[in-house]
XYZ file of C-alpha atoms in Angstrom:
333
model
C -0.072 0.012 -0.074
C 1.379 3.235 -1.003
C 1.540 6.161 1.432
C -1.715 7.908 1.433
C -2.260 10.659 -1.394
C -2.853 13.296 1.356
C 0.700 13.085 2.531
C 1.943 13.559 -1.088
C 0.112 16.838 -1.658
C 2.044 19.075 -4.033
C 0.918 22.106 -1.993
C 2.575 21.062 1.551
C 6.283 21.305 2.048
C 7.455 17.849 2.697
C 8.930 17.224 6.141
C 8.770 13.819 8.166
C 6.441 15.292 10.319
C 3.857 16.110 7.528
C 4.317 12.643 6.114
C 2.407 11.461 8.965
C -0.309 13.903 9.387
C -2.864 16.716 7.188
C -4.335 18.859 6.526
C -2.909 13.980 10.427
C -1.064 11.049 12.160
C 0.328 2.870 23.138
C -1.504 2.431 25.985
C -1.707 2.635 29.696
C 0.779 0.809 32.052
C 1.487 3.671 34.104
C 0.161 7.118 34.394
C 0.134 9.944 36.938
C -1.812 9.273 39.949
C -5.290 10.860 40.201
C -5.430 12.145 36.567
C -8.667 10.259 36.002
C -6.899 7.340 33.919
C -9.014 4.057 33.027
C -8.350 1.004 31.375
C -12.073 0.582 30.655
C -13.528 1.451 27.171
C -16.873 3.193 26.901
C -19.557 0.701 25.726
C -19.301 -0.082 21.981
C -15.660 1.477 21.487
C -12.196 -0.073 20.701
C -11.015 -2.250 23.716
C -7.665 -2.015 25.290
C -5.212 -4.948 24.687
C -1.932 -6.162 25.992
C 0.115 -4.103 23.583
C -1.626 -0.810 24.312
C -1.351 -1.909 28.112
C 2.452 -2.272 27.719
C 3.135 1.318 27.264
C 3.820 3.545 30.331
C 2.566 7.061 30.167
C 3.176 9.606 32.883
C 1.749 12.930 32.927
C -1.902 14.408 32.741
C -3.629 15.021 29.525
C -2.916 18.487 28.129
C 0.912 18.322 29.114
C 3.748 16.656 27.510
C 3.980 13.045 28.389
C 6.816 10.743 29.357
C 6.256 7.535 27.315
C 8.204 4.446 27.451
C 7.532 0.851 26.250
C 9.701 -2.360 25.560
C 10.386 -2.966 21.809
C 9.379 -4.628 20.051
C 5.737 -4.086 20.554
C 3.137 -5.678 18.118
C -0.564 -6.154 17.811
C -2.666 -8.262 15.485
C -5.259 -5.593 15.271
C -5.507 -2.062 16.459
C -5.599 -1.772 20.573
C -6.380 1.575 22.279
C -6.398 2.103 26.197
C -8.011 5.198 27.486
C -5.576 6.910 29.885
C -8.146 9.916 30.416
C -11.669 9.779 29.611
C -12.171 13.382 28.711
C -15.661 15.036 28.826
C -18.633 15.790 26.656
C -19.545 14.211 23.244
C -17.601 11.485 21.922
C -16.176 11.747 18.298
C -17.943 9.864 15.705
C -16.973 8.601 12.440
C -17.035 11.350 9.924
C -16.043 14.011 12.549
C -12.667 15.943 12.350
C -10.794 16.065 15.438
C -7.945 18.429 16.712
C -5.233 16.449 18.255
C -1.779 16.697 19.843
C 0.331 13.241 19.452
C 3.607 11.464 19.628
C 4.189 8.566 17.337
C 7.076 5.717 17.665
C 7.988 2.922 15.715
C 6.977 -0.171 17.843
C 9.764 -2.448 16.425
C 12.586 0.119 17.537
C 11.037 2.080 19.875
C 12.362 5.255 18.105
C 10.148 8.478 17.971
C 9.159 9.232 14.535
C 7.234 12.599 14.844
C 5.612 14.614 17.784
C 3.257 17.797 17.683
C 5.115 18.775 21.130
C 1.926 19.045 23.000
C 2.506 22.736 23.629
C -0.702 23.667 21.797
C 1.320 25.517 18.889
C 1.242 22.403 16.582
C -2.198 20.563 17.096
C -3.391 19.055 13.964
C -6.854 18.228 12.547
C -7.567 14.673 11.482
C -10.793 13.440 9.748
C -12.081 10.094 10.978
C -12.755 7.846 8.421
C -13.072 4.030 9.370
C -14.042 2.974 6.087
C -10.685 4.093 4.642
C -8.112 1.649 3.567
C -5.376 3.917 4.434
C -4.353 4.261 8.274
C -7.743 2.977 9.469
C -6.002 2.331 12.845
C -5.708 5.891 13.509
C -9.289 6.597 12.848
C -10.226 3.650 15.035
C -8.090 5.157 17.938
C -9.810 8.511 17.559
C -13.540 7.223 17.239
C -15.277 7.324 20.512
C -12.927 9.736 22.220
C -14.114 12.989 23.925
C -12.510 16.300 24.342
C -9.951 16.081 26.969
C -9.152 12.356 26.478
C -5.551 10.966 26.449
C -5.327 7.730 24.480
C -2.459 5.182 24.037
C -2.641 2.856 20.962
C -0.888 0.416 18.720
C -1.502 0.121 15.056
C -0.307 -3.119 13.176
C 0.952 -2.536 9.758
C -1.996 -3.883 7.922
C -4.278 -0.890 9.553
C -1.332 1.544 9.236
C 0.857 2.330 6.178
C 0.909 -1.232 5.000
C 3.702 -3.168 3.255
C 5.284 -0.061 2.133
C 5.945 1.521 5.515
C 7.197 5.141 5.254
C 10.768 4.700 3.995
C 11.626 8.503 4.695
C 10.921 7.835 8.384
C 12.729 4.531 8.649
C 9.325 2.637 9.204
C 9.324 -0.677 7.546
C 6.123 -2.551 6.233
C 6.327 -5.088 9.061
C 6.611 -2.602 11.921
C 3.680 -1.335 14.142
C 3.042 2.159 15.070
C 2.619 3.176 18.756
C 0.765 6.519 19.554
C -0.126 8.684 22.429
C -2.800 11.149 21.695
C -4.488 14.042 23.400
C -7.965 14.872 21.796
C -8.287 18.714 21.994
C -11.393 19.175 20.569
C -14.140 17.989 17.964
C -14.069 20.590 15.250
C -16.969 22.010 13.210
C -17.557 20.132 10.075
C -16.225 21.515 6.865
C -18.395 22.495 4.034
C -18.833 19.759 1.155
C -18.188 22.468 -1.368
C -18.087 26.103 -2.170
C -21.430 28.023 -1.610
C -22.537 31.531 -2.074
C -22.969 33.967 -4.977
C -21.599 33.147 -8.393
C -18.949 35.564 -9.955
C -17.000 35.777 -12.947
C -13.240 35.604 -13.843
C -11.870 38.363 -15.928
C -11.001 37.791 -19.714
C -7.896 35.771 -20.145
C -8.607 33.315 -17.239
C -8.900 29.606 -17.817
C -12.578 28.389 -18.256
C -13.977 26.446 -15.300
C -17.038 24.299 -15.171
C -18.457 22.181 -12.374
C -19.623 18.705 -12.298
C -22.816 18.028 -10.136
C -20.833 17.344 -7.016
C -18.763 20.369 -7.549
C -15.614 19.165 -8.977
C -13.943 21.675 -11.262
C -12.879 21.096 -15.104
C -10.293 23.784 -16.076
C -9.815 24.570 -19.672
C -6.426 26.499 -20.329
C -6.773 29.260 -23.021
C -4.673 28.597 -26.160
C -2.262 31.475 -25.494
C 0.897 32.118 -23.331
C 0.331 32.506 -19.583
C 0.461 35.809 -18.066
C 3.467 36.843 -16.240
C 2.127 38.129 -13.028
C -0.161 36.558 -10.301
C -3.914 36.484 -11.114
C -6.629 35.958 -8.831
C -10.597 35.818 -9.204
C -13.294 34.741 -6.963
C -15.529 32.453 -8.726
C -18.102 31.935 -5.808
C -18.367 34.469 -2.938
C -18.540 32.523 0.372
C -20.026 34.259 3.748
C -18.067 32.237 6.126
C -14.993 33.186 8.438
C -12.186 34.937 6.481
C -8.987 32.999 6.317
C -6.163 34.493 8.163
C -2.519 34.523 7.746
C -1.014 31.334 9.296
C -4.523 29.892 9.868
C -5.211 26.219 9.100
C -7.690 25.462 6.175
C -9.740 22.736 4.688
C -9.934 22.952 0.897
C -10.958 20.979 -2.161
C -8.765 21.915 -5.267
C -7.585 21.066 -8.589
C -4.153 22.060 -9.890
C -3.263 22.016 -13.706
C -0.149 23.267 -15.440
C -0.570 26.039 -18.020
C 2.165 25.062 -19.939
C 1.125 21.338 -20.549
C -2.518 21.334 -19.797
C -2.133 18.418 -17.676
C -3.700 18.187 -14.048
C -0.870 17.522 -11.607
C -2.755 17.472 -8.437
C -6.496 17.038 -7.221
C -8.109 16.431 -3.971
C -11.442 15.880 -5.870
C -9.811 13.006 -7.613
C -8.496 11.662 -4.323
C -12.284 11.749 -3.087
C -11.520 13.953 0.105
C -10.553 17.185 0.924
C -7.106 18.469 2.408
C -6.402 20.126 5.550
C -2.946 22.176 6.091
C -1.678 25.270 7.295
C -1.456 28.516 5.153
C 2.064 28.759 6.169
C 3.136 25.325 4.651
C 2.212 26.016 1.086
C 3.832 27.733 -1.947
C 3.414 31.455 -1.789
C 1.073 31.725 -4.673
C -1.291 29.154 -3.073
C -1.234 31.026 0.281
C -1.924 34.502 -1.451
C -4.916 32.728 -3.187
C -6.455 31.826 0.358
C -5.502 34.469 2.854
C -8.441 37.027 3.120
C -10.894 34.884 1.391
C -14.076 33.843 3.168
C -15.035 30.225 3.869
C -17.455 28.983 1.220
C -15.580 30.882 -1.492
C -13.883 29.250 -4.754
C -11.151 31.195 -6.130
C -9.158 30.339 -9.207
C -5.275 31.436 -8.978
C -2.808 31.865 -11.722
C 0.611 31.178 -10.224
C 3.680 32.231 -12.111
C 6.954 30.308 -11.408
C 8.576 32.730 -8.990
C 5.461 32.122 -6.630
C 4.997 28.351 -7.426
C 7.540 25.823 -7.950
C 10.163 27.883 -9.907
C 12.475 28.684 -6.786
C 12.501 24.974 -6.231
C 13.568 23.917 -9.783
C 10.180 22.217 -10.408
C 8.753 19.145 -8.775
C 10.791 16.126 -8.249
C 8.429 14.000 -10.736
C 8.904 16.511 -13.366
C 4.975 17.348 -13.551
C 5.802 21.067 -13.144
C 8.834 22.548 -14.780
C 11.025 25.497 -13.044
C 9.532 27.733 -15.756
C 5.803 26.625 -15.747
C 2.838 28.692 -14.709
C 0.374 26.568 -12.678
C -3.334 27.226 -12.022
C -5.478 26.351 -8.861
C -9.283 26.337 -8.544
C -9.926 26.012 -4.742
C -13.054 25.451 -2.758
C -12.519 26.951 0.702
C -14.534 24.455 3.155
C -13.202 25.651 6.683
C -10.703 27.374 8.665
C -9.190 27.678 12.215
């Protein structure tokens, strides 16, 4: 199984941390006395097991934990121990949750990534228990309330599969060990842009929408403009995207020079979530200041796109290529 497409987005600068998360991505053996820890799972929720109970976690939810376990640690199916129960409504399949976490290679005990549990790097993760990609992570989060601290062990079959993540020295035979704090359950993003229709200026690519909202982009038969261009095709009425905010979007990117689509969340079947600070400048400039619910089209010249990087590694965007994005802004925080 390949690394899920959302971890390969052309938009996000690739780091080992970003490979696990989006738009993200262990159990109770010991915990701080009196922190409300429990081994019991709420009725109908994922049960703890020997593997998840073999992880020692010291510290209260909301603070950086001290985590230890004896490697190798394996499980035949995903196991979860609830260290702190949390309060309020529990997350359900389809919800998006804001989380802090640390993740380890269960075979070696090495830490692979961490948000740091400082409140500055919490990440949003959509729960999708029907997904074939990293379904174990969704299983850990489903049924957890805000304030919960979870320890879980995910086998390869319910993690990244036989491919593993070579960039993080995770083999396809090695389990993942997580400690997770559930910060909050986020308001569901929109399914597509919604609002008053607008028009792009003359010379912009033509955009038509399928019934589900997916765009088809037709590039004009002329040379690309030299300057950045932006137009609002649908004017939303939601919150405005702030500089540095995290956004959830549906998008399609097409290379003006070749006419080929190089990236599309619509084709993957799920929107993408990422910080505006982690994308190319032209894409960030297209989002900041726009309202949730809007659809924008951006023409991004090489100097604001992939030109400074010499194009993309796969060659789908050259160093002198102009790119076009049509973006539905579905949510922000």
